[in-house]
C-alpha cells in the first residue's frame, strides 16, 4: 500500500462554497498540494466537487470528506470523485467506495477501528482527532499496524507540530481549520498552504 499523491497532505476545505472553490483549490495546487477534500457538510458540495474534479482532476486527487453512508458514495461516483475521507469507521461506506475505485482514508481512533477499516479495504487510515491523542498514542498504534499502511494525523495539526506527528510514524496529515476556515480570504489560504508545504519538506529532510 502506498499513498497515491506526491505530497501526503490532504487539504480539508470545510464550508467552502462553489463560488470560492476554484480560486482556493487553484491556490492550494499552485502551492504544492495534490490532495483536496471538500467535506459533505459544506454548502452545495456536489456542485463544488463536480466542478473541481472537472477543472483540477488531472492535477490532484479530489474528493469528499465527512462521508457517512453508501448513498453518498454512489453520488460521489457520479461526480468522478476519487477520494473518500470518513470521520468514523464504517465498513459499508469503505467497501462501497473501494468497489467504485476510490481511495479511502478511513477515520479511526483505536486498534479495533483501524483493523476494521483495513479489513473493509481502506487504503489509508486517518487518526482523528489526532491532537487529542497526541503523537505518542499514534506511535503506539503504529506499532501494531501493518507498516505499509499510510497513516494520516487529522485534527489540530499545524505547521508547527506537523513534524511531531510525522516523527511518530504518520506519512502526512489532513489539514483543516489551520489551513482553511470558511469564508477566509484567498491570501490566508495561500499563506497557510505555503507554511504547511514548507513544514512538510522540513519534516522529510
PDB file of C-alpha atoms in Angstrom:
ATOM      1  CA  UNK A   1       0.000   0.000   0.000  1.00  0.00           C
ATOM      2  CA  UNK A   2       1.301   3.423  -0.789  1.00  0.00           C
ATOM      3  CA  UNK A   3      -0.302   6.837  -0.853  1.00  0.00           C
ATOM      4  CA  UNK A   4      -1.290   7.974  -4.330  1.00  0.00           C
ATOM      5  CA  UNK A   5      -0.105  11.569  -4.348  1.00  0.00           C
ATOM      6  CA  UNK A   6       3.369  13.135  -4.270  1.00  0.00           C
ATOM      7  CA  UNK A   7       2.646  15.212  -1.165  1.00  0.00           C
ATOM      8  CA  UNK A   8       0.753  13.331   1.585  1.00  0.00           C
ATOM      9  CA  UNK A   9      -1.097  16.389   2.878  1.00  0.00           C
ATOM     10  CA  UNK A  10      -4.866  16.493   2.407  1.00  0.00           C
ATOM     11  CA  UNK A  11      -6.354  19.991   2.248  1.00  0.00           C
ATOM     12  CA  UNK A  12      -9.742  19.987   4.008  1.00  0.00           C
ATOM     13  CA  UNK A  13     -11.969  22.794   2.717  1.00  0.00           C
ATOM     14  CA  UNK A  14     -14.867  22.564   5.153  1.00  0.00           C
ATOM     15  CA  UNK A  15     -17.584  25.107   4.431  1.00  0.00           C
ATOM     16  CA  UNK A  16     -16.257  26.267   1.076  1.00  0.00           C
ATOM     17  CA  UNK A  17     -18.899  27.442  -1.421  1.00  0.00           C
ATOM     18  CA  UNK A  18     -18.996  26.626  -5.149  1.00  0.00           C
ATOM     19  CA  UNK A  19     -18.184  30.277  -5.937  1.00  0.00           C
ATOM     20  CA  UNK A  20     -14.989  30.205  -3.856  1.00  0.00           C
ATOM     21  CA  UNK A  21     -13.800  26.691  -4.632  1.00  0.00           C
ATOM     22  CA  UNK A  22     -11.867  27.261  -7.859  1.00  0.00           C
ATOM     23  CA  UNK A  23      -9.712  30.110  -6.519  1.00  0.00           C
ATOM     24  CA  UNK A  24      -8.818  28.325  -3.269  1.00  0.00           C
ATOM     25  CA  UNK A  25      -8.219  24.898  -4.832  1.00  0.00           C
ATOM     26  CA  UNK A  26      -6.123  26.510  -7.582  1.00  0.00           C
ATOM     27  CA  UNK A  27      -4.025  28.317  -4.965  1.00  0.00           C
ATOM     28  CA  UNK A  28      -3.504  25.105  -2.989  1.00  0.00           C
ATOM     29  CA  UNK A  29      -2.363  23.218  -6.103  1.00  0.00           C
ATOM     30  CA  UNK A  30      -0.017  26.084  -7.034  1.00  0.00           C
ATOM     31  CA  UNK A  31       1.494  25.872  -3.529  1.00  0.00           C
ATOM     32  CA  UNK A  32       2.176  22.141  -3.985  1.00  0.00           C
ATOM     33  CA  UNK A  33      -0.923  20.348  -2.685  1.00  0.00           C
ATOM     34  CA  UNK A  34      -2.208  17.408  -4.717  1.00  0.00           C
ATOM     35  CA  UNK A  35      -4.986  16.035  -2.487  1.00  0.00           C
ATOM     36  CA  UNK A  36      -8.140  18.057  -1.851  1.00  0.00           C
ATOM     37  CA  UNK A  37     -11.099  17.130   0.347  1.00  0.00           C
ATOM     38  CA  UNK A  38     -14.416  19.009   0.334  1.00  0.00           C
ATOM     39  CA  UNK A  39     -16.474  17.791   3.307  1.00  0.00           C
ATOM     40  CA  UNK A  40     -20.109  16.909   2.684  1.00  0.00           C
ATOM     41  CA  UNK A  41     -21.266  19.351   5.360  1.00  0.00           C
ATOM     42  CA  UNK A  42     -20.200  22.195   3.056  1.00  0.00           C
ATOM     43  CA  UNK A  43     -22.809  24.221   1.107  1.00  0.00           C
ATOM     44  CA  UNK A  44     -23.773  22.682  -2.277  1.00  0.00           C
ATOM     45  CA  UNK A  45     -20.925  20.206  -2.024  1.00  0.00           C
ATOM     46  CA  UNK A  46     -21.973  18.308  -5.150  1.00  0.00           C
ATOM     47  CA  UNK A  47     -21.558  21.423  -7.239  1.00  0.00           C
ATOM     48  CA  UNK A  48     -18.121  22.190  -5.746  1.00  0.00           C
ATOM     49  CA  UNK A  49     -16.753  18.651  -6.020  1.00  0.00           C
ATOM     50  CA  UNK A  50     -18.080  18.137  -9.551  1.00  0.00           C
ATOM     51  CA  UNK A  51     -16.558  21.400 -10.748  1.00  0.00           C
ATOM     52  CA  UNK A  52     -13.206  20.811  -9.022  1.00  0.00           C
ATOM     53  CA  UNK A  53     -12.906  17.304 -10.497  1.00  0.00           C
ATOM     54  CA  UNK A  54     -13.512  18.744 -13.974  1.00  0.00           C
ATOM     55  CA  UNK A  55     -11.095  21.660 -13.513  1.00  0.00           C
ATOM     56  CA  UNK A  56      -8.277  20.093 -11.495  1.00  0.00           C
ATOM     57  CA  UNK A  57      -8.840  16.324 -11.641  1.00  0.00           C
ATOM     58  CA  UNK A  58      -5.703  15.807 -13.739  1.00  0.00           C
ATOM     59  CA  UNK A  59      -3.529  17.707 -11.227  1.00  0.00           C
ATOM     60  CA  UNK A  60      -4.820  16.475  -7.871  1.00  0.00           C
ATOM     61  CA  UNK A  61      -6.694  13.706  -6.077  1.00  0.00           C
ATOM     62  CA  UNK A  62     -10.042  15.393  -5.454  1.00  0.00           C
ATOM     63  CA  UNK A  63     -12.911  14.136  -3.386  1.00  0.00           C
ATOM     64  CA  UNK A  64     -15.062  14.320  -0.311  1.00  0.00           C
ATOM     65  CA  UNK A  65     -14.810  14.273   3.444  1.00  0.00           C
ATOM     66  CA  UNK A  66     -17.353  13.546   6.176  1.00  0.00           C
ATOM     67  CA  UNK A  67     -18.758  10.733   4.010  1.00  0.00           C
ATOM     68  CA  UNK A  68     -21.215   8.879   6.241  1.00  0.00           C
ATOM     69  CA  UNK A  69     -23.255   6.457   4.130  1.00  0.00           C
ATOM     70  CA  UNK A  70     -23.067   4.346   0.960  1.00  0.00           C
ATOM     71  CA  UNK A  71     -25.679   6.513  -0.817  1.00  0.00           C
ATOM     72  CA  UNK A  72     -23.284   9.470  -0.581  1.00  0.00           C
ATOM     73  CA  UNK A  73     -20.545   7.273  -2.070  1.00  0.00           C
ATOM     74  CA  UNK A  74     -22.823   6.480  -5.030  1.00  0.00           C
ATOM     75  CA  UNK A  75     -23.482  10.188  -5.564  1.00  0.00           C
ATOM     76  CA  UNK A  76     -19.743  10.921  -5.414  1.00  0.00           C
ATOM     77  CA  UNK A  77     -19.078   8.218  -8.003  1.00  0.00           C
ATOM     78  CA  UNK A  78     -21.344  10.053 -10.451  1.00  0.00           C
ATOM     79  CA  UNK A  79     -19.177  13.169  -9.919  1.00  0.00           C
ATOM     80  CA  UNK A  80     -15.974  11.163 -10.604  1.00  0.00           C
ATOM     81  CA  UNK A  81     -14.772  11.895  -7.087  1.00  0.00           C
ATOM     82  CA  UNK A  82     -11.588   9.881  -6.464  1.00  0.00           C
ATOM     83  CA  UNK A  83     -11.092  10.372  -2.713  1.00  0.00           C
ATOM     84  CA  UNK A  84     -13.350   9.447   0.199  1.00  0.00           C
ATOM     85  CA  UNK A  85     -12.429  10.524   3.711  1.00  0.00           C
ATOM     86  CA  UNK A  86     -14.595   9.411   6.621  1.00  0.00           C
ATOM     87  CA  UNK A  87     -14.713  10.719  10.204  1.00  0.00           C
ATOM     88  CA  UNK A  88     -15.585   7.251  11.503  1.00  0.00           C
ATOM     89  CA  UNK A  89     -15.015   3.582  10.743  1.00  0.00           C
ATOM     90  CA  UNK A  90     -17.982   2.366   8.702  1.00  0.00           C
ATOM     91  CA  UNK A  91     -17.219  -0.834   6.824  1.00  0.00           C
ATOM     92  CA  UNK A  92     -20.192  -0.427   4.441  1.00  0.00           C
ATOM     93  CA  UNK A  93     -19.033   3.025   3.342  1.00  0.00           C
ATOM     94  CA  UNK A  94     -15.435   1.838   2.899  1.00  0.00           C
ATOM     95  CA  UNK A  95     -16.428  -1.249   0.889  1.00  0.00           C
ATOM     96  CA  UNK A  96     -18.719   0.766  -1.377  1.00  0.00           C
ATOM     97  CA  UNK A  97     -16.057   3.409  -2.078  1.00  0.00           C
ATOM     98  CA  UNK A  98     -13.383   0.787  -2.807  1.00  0.00           C
ATOM     99  CA  UNK A  99     -15.806  -1.029  -5.125  1.00  0.00           C
ATOM    100  CA  UNK A 100     -16.234   2.262  -7.022  1.00  0.00           C
ATOM    101  CA  UNK A 101     -12.469   2.571  -7.446  1.00  0.00           C
ATOM    102  CA  UNK A 102     -11.939   5.337  -4.906  1.00  0.00           C
ATOM    103  CA  UNK A 103      -9.109   5.885  -2.461  1.00  0.00           C
ATOM    104  CA  UNK A 104     -10.407   5.740   1.110  1.00  0.00           C
ATOM    105  CA  UNK A 105      -8.788   7.411   4.106  1.00  0.00           C
ATOM    106  CA  UNK A 106     -10.890   5.976   6.913  1.00  0.00           C
ATOM    107  CA  UNK A 107     -11.281   7.788  10.204  1.00  0.00           C
ATOM    108  CA  UNK A 108     -10.331   5.708  13.220  1.00  0.00           C
ATOM    109  CA  UNK A 109      -9.066   6.134  16.765  1.00  0.00           C
ATOM    110  CA  UNK A 110      -8.443   2.659  18.166  1.00  0.00           C
ATOM    111  CA  UNK A 111      -6.676  -0.500  17.027  1.00  0.00           C
ATOM    112  CA  UNK A 112     -10.067  -2.205  16.646  1.00  0.00           C
ATOM    113  CA  UNK A 113     -11.342   0.548  14.350  1.00  0.00           C
ATOM    114  CA  UNK A 114      -8.093   0.640  12.393  1.00  0.00           C
ATOM    115  CA  UNK A 115      -8.187  -3.089  11.643  1.00  0.00           C
ATOM    116  CA  UNK A 116     -11.924  -2.968  10.865  1.00  0.00           C
ATOM    117  CA  UNK A 117     -11.173  -0.245   8.292  1.00  0.00           C
ATOM    118  CA  UNK A 118      -8.309  -2.209   6.748  1.00  0.00           C
ATOM    119  CA  UNK A 119     -10.394  -5.410   6.541  1.00  0.00           C
ATOM    120  CA  UNK A 120     -13.081  -3.430   4.682  1.00  0.00           C
ATOM    121  CA  UNK A 121     -10.452  -2.339   2.137  1.00  0.00           C
ATOM    122  CA  UNK A 122      -9.394   1.151   3.258  1.00  0.00           C
ATOM    123  CA  UNK A 123      -6.076   2.087   1.625  1.00  0.00           C
ATOM    124  CA  UNK A 124      -5.178   4.683   4.270  1.00  0.00           C
ATOM    125  CA  UNK A 125      -6.064   5.483   7.875  1.00  0.00           C
ATOM    126  CA  UNK A 126      -6.842   8.852   9.407  1.00  0.00           C
ATOM    127  CA  UNK A 127      -6.263   9.080  13.160  1.00  0.00           C
ATOM    128  CA  UNK A 128      -8.901  11.507  14.357  1.00  0.00           C
ATOM    129  CA  UNK A 129      -8.824  13.683  16.411  1.00  0.00           C
ATOM    130  CA  UNK A 130      -5.034  13.477  16.453  1.00  0.00           C
ATOM    131  CA  UNK A 131      -4.298  16.413  18.719  1.00  0.00           C
ATOM    132  CA  UNK A 132      -6.477  14.885  21.455  1.00  0.00           C
ATOM    133  CA  UNK A 133      -4.474  11.625  21.334  1.00  0.00           C
ATOM    134  CA  UNK A 134      -1.059  13.128  20.645  1.00  0.00           C
ATOM    135  CA  UNK A 135       1.934  11.753  18.731  1.00  0.00           C
ATOM    136  CA  UNK A 136       2.781   9.229  21.484  1.00  0.00           C
ATOM    137  CA  UNK A 137      -0.564   7.490  21.059  1.00  0.00           C
ATOM    138  CA  UNK A 138      -0.148   7.338  17.285  1.00  0.00           C
ATOM    139  CA  UNK A 139       3.343   5.897  17.654  1.00  0.00           C
ATOM    140  CA  UNK A 140       1.975   3.156  19.921  1.00  0.00           C
ATOM    141  CA  UNK A 141      -0.859   2.401  17.490  1.00  0.00           C
ATOM    142  CA  UNK A 142       1.569   2.308  14.544  1.00  0.00           C
ATOM    143  CA  UNK A 143       3.494  -0.454  16.332  1.00  0.00           C
ATOM    144  CA  UNK A 144       0.631  -2.905  15.741  1.00  0.00           C
ATOM    145  CA  UNK A 145      -0.456  -1.732  12.295  1.00  0.00           C
ATOM    146  CA  UNK A 146       0.991  -3.162   9.072  1.00  0.00           C
ATOM    147  CA  UNK A 147       3.991  -0.875   8.360  1.00  0.00           C
ATOM    148  CA  UNK A 148       2.989  -0.259   4.748  1.00  0.00           C
ATOM    149  CA  UNK A 149      -0.391   1.324   5.651  1.00  0.00           C
ATOM    150  CA  UNK A 150      -0.296   5.119   5.184  1.00  0.00           C
ATOM    151  CA  UNK A 151      -1.440   6.831   8.390  1.00  0.00           C
ATOM    152  CA  UNK A 152      -2.564  10.468   8.455  1.00  0.00           C
ATOM    153  CA  UNK A 153      -2.888  12.692  11.501  1.00  0.00           C
ATOM    154  CA  UNK A 154      -6.070  14.772  11.337  1.00  0.00           C
ATOM    155  CA  UNK A 155      -7.378  17.275  13.856  1.00  0.00           C
ATOM    156  CA  UNK A 156      -5.272  20.029  15.364  1.00  0.00           C
ATOM    157  CA  UNK A 157      -2.297  19.675  13.011  1.00  0.00           C
ATOM    158  CA  UNK A 158      -0.409  22.953  12.453  1.00  0.00           C
ATOM    159  CA  UNK A 159       2.761  23.879  10.540  1.00  0.00           C
ATOM    160  CA  UNK A 160       4.476  23.997  13.954  1.00  0.00           C
ATOM    161  CA  UNK A 161       3.530  20.482  15.112  1.00  0.00           C
ATOM    162  CA  UNK A 162       3.349  18.569  11.805  1.00  0.00           C
ATOM    163  CA  UNK A 163       6.886  17.222  12.297  1.00  0.00           C
ATOM    164  CA  UNK A 164       5.886  15.654  15.646  1.00  0.00           C
ATOM    165  CA  UNK A 165       3.144  13.575  14.033  1.00  0.00           C
ATOM    166  CA  UNK A 166       5.437  12.558  11.193  1.00  0.00           C
ATOM    167  CA  UNK A 167       8.149  11.562  13.653  1.00  0.00           C
ATOM    168  CA  UNK A 168       5.509   9.341  15.323  1.00  0.00           C
ATOM    169  CA  UNK A 169       5.050   7.445  12.041  1.00  0.00           C
ATOM    170  CA  UNK A 170       2.417   9.396  10.107  1.00  0.00           C
ATOM    171  CA  UNK A 171       3.072   9.708   6.373  1.00  0.00           C
ATOM    172  CA  UNK A 172       1.419  13.139   6.498  1.00  0.00           C
ATOM    173  CA  UNK A 173      -1.747  14.850   7.662  1.00  0.00           C
ATOM    174  CA  UNK A 174      -5.193  16.116   6.832  1.00  0.00           C
ATOM    175  CA  UNK A 175      -5.288  19.857   7.362  1.00  0.00           C
ATOM    176  CA  UNK A 176      -8.495  21.543   8.445  1.00  0.00           C
ATOM    177  CA  UNK A 177      -9.067  24.826  10.245  1.00  0.00           C
ATOM    178  CA  UNK A 178      -5.396  25.767  10.425  1.00  0.00           C
ATOM    179  CA  UNK A 179      -5.287  25.716   6.616  1.00  0.00           C
ATOM    180  CA  UNK A 180      -8.814  26.819   5.730  1.00  0.00           C
ATOM    181  CA  UNK A 181     -11.735  28.284   7.646  1.00  0.00           C
ATOM    182  CA  UNK A 182     -14.991  29.002   5.833  1.00  0.00           C
ATOM    183  CA  UNK A 183     -15.018  32.484   4.392  1.00  0.00           C
ATOM    184  CA  UNK A 184     -11.338  33.281   4.872  1.00  0.00           C
ATOM    185  CA  UNK A 185      -9.591  35.436   2.251  1.00  0.00           C
ATOM    186  CA  UNK A 186      -7.640  33.762  -0.518  1.00  0.00           C
ATOM    187  CA  UNK A 187      -4.425  35.393   0.761  1.00  0.00           C
ATOM    188  CA  UNK A 188      -4.757  33.457   4.034  1.00  0.00           C
ATOM    189  CA  UNK A 189      -5.181  30.166   2.157  1.00  0.00           C
ATOM    190  CA  UNK A 190      -2.041  30.913   0.122  1.00  0.00           C
ATOM    191  CA  UNK A 191      -0.034  31.850   3.234  1.00  0.00           C
ATOM    192  CA  UNK A 192      -1.056  28.747   5.207  1.00  0.00           C
ATOM    193  CA  UNK A 193      -0.618  26.428   2.205  1.00  0.00           C
ATOM    194  CA  UNK A 194       2.968  27.627   1.803  1.00  0.00           C
ATOM    195  CA  UNK A 195       3.621  27.257   5.541  1.00  0.00           C
ATOM    196  CA  UNK A 196       2.374  23.651   5.539  1.00  0.00           C
ATOM    197  CA  UNK A 197       4.322  22.696   2.409  1.00  0.00           C
ATOM    198  CA  UNK A 198       7.494  24.178   3.935  1.00  0.00           C
ATOM    199  CA  UNK A 199       6.849  22.343   7.224  1.00  0.00           C
ATOM    200  CA  UNK A 200       6.352  19.059   5.346  1.00  0.00           C
ATOM    201  CA  UNK A 201       9.585  19.500   3.390  1.00  0.00           C
ATOM    202  CA  UNK A 202      11.468  20.243   6.617  1.00  0.00           C
ATOM    203  CA  UNK A 203       9.990  17.154   8.274  1.00  0.00           C
ATOM    204  CA  UNK A 204      11.083  14.791   5.492  1.00  0.00           C
ATOM    205  CA  UNK A 205      14.612  16.172   5.153  1.00  0.00           C
TER     206      UNK A 205
END
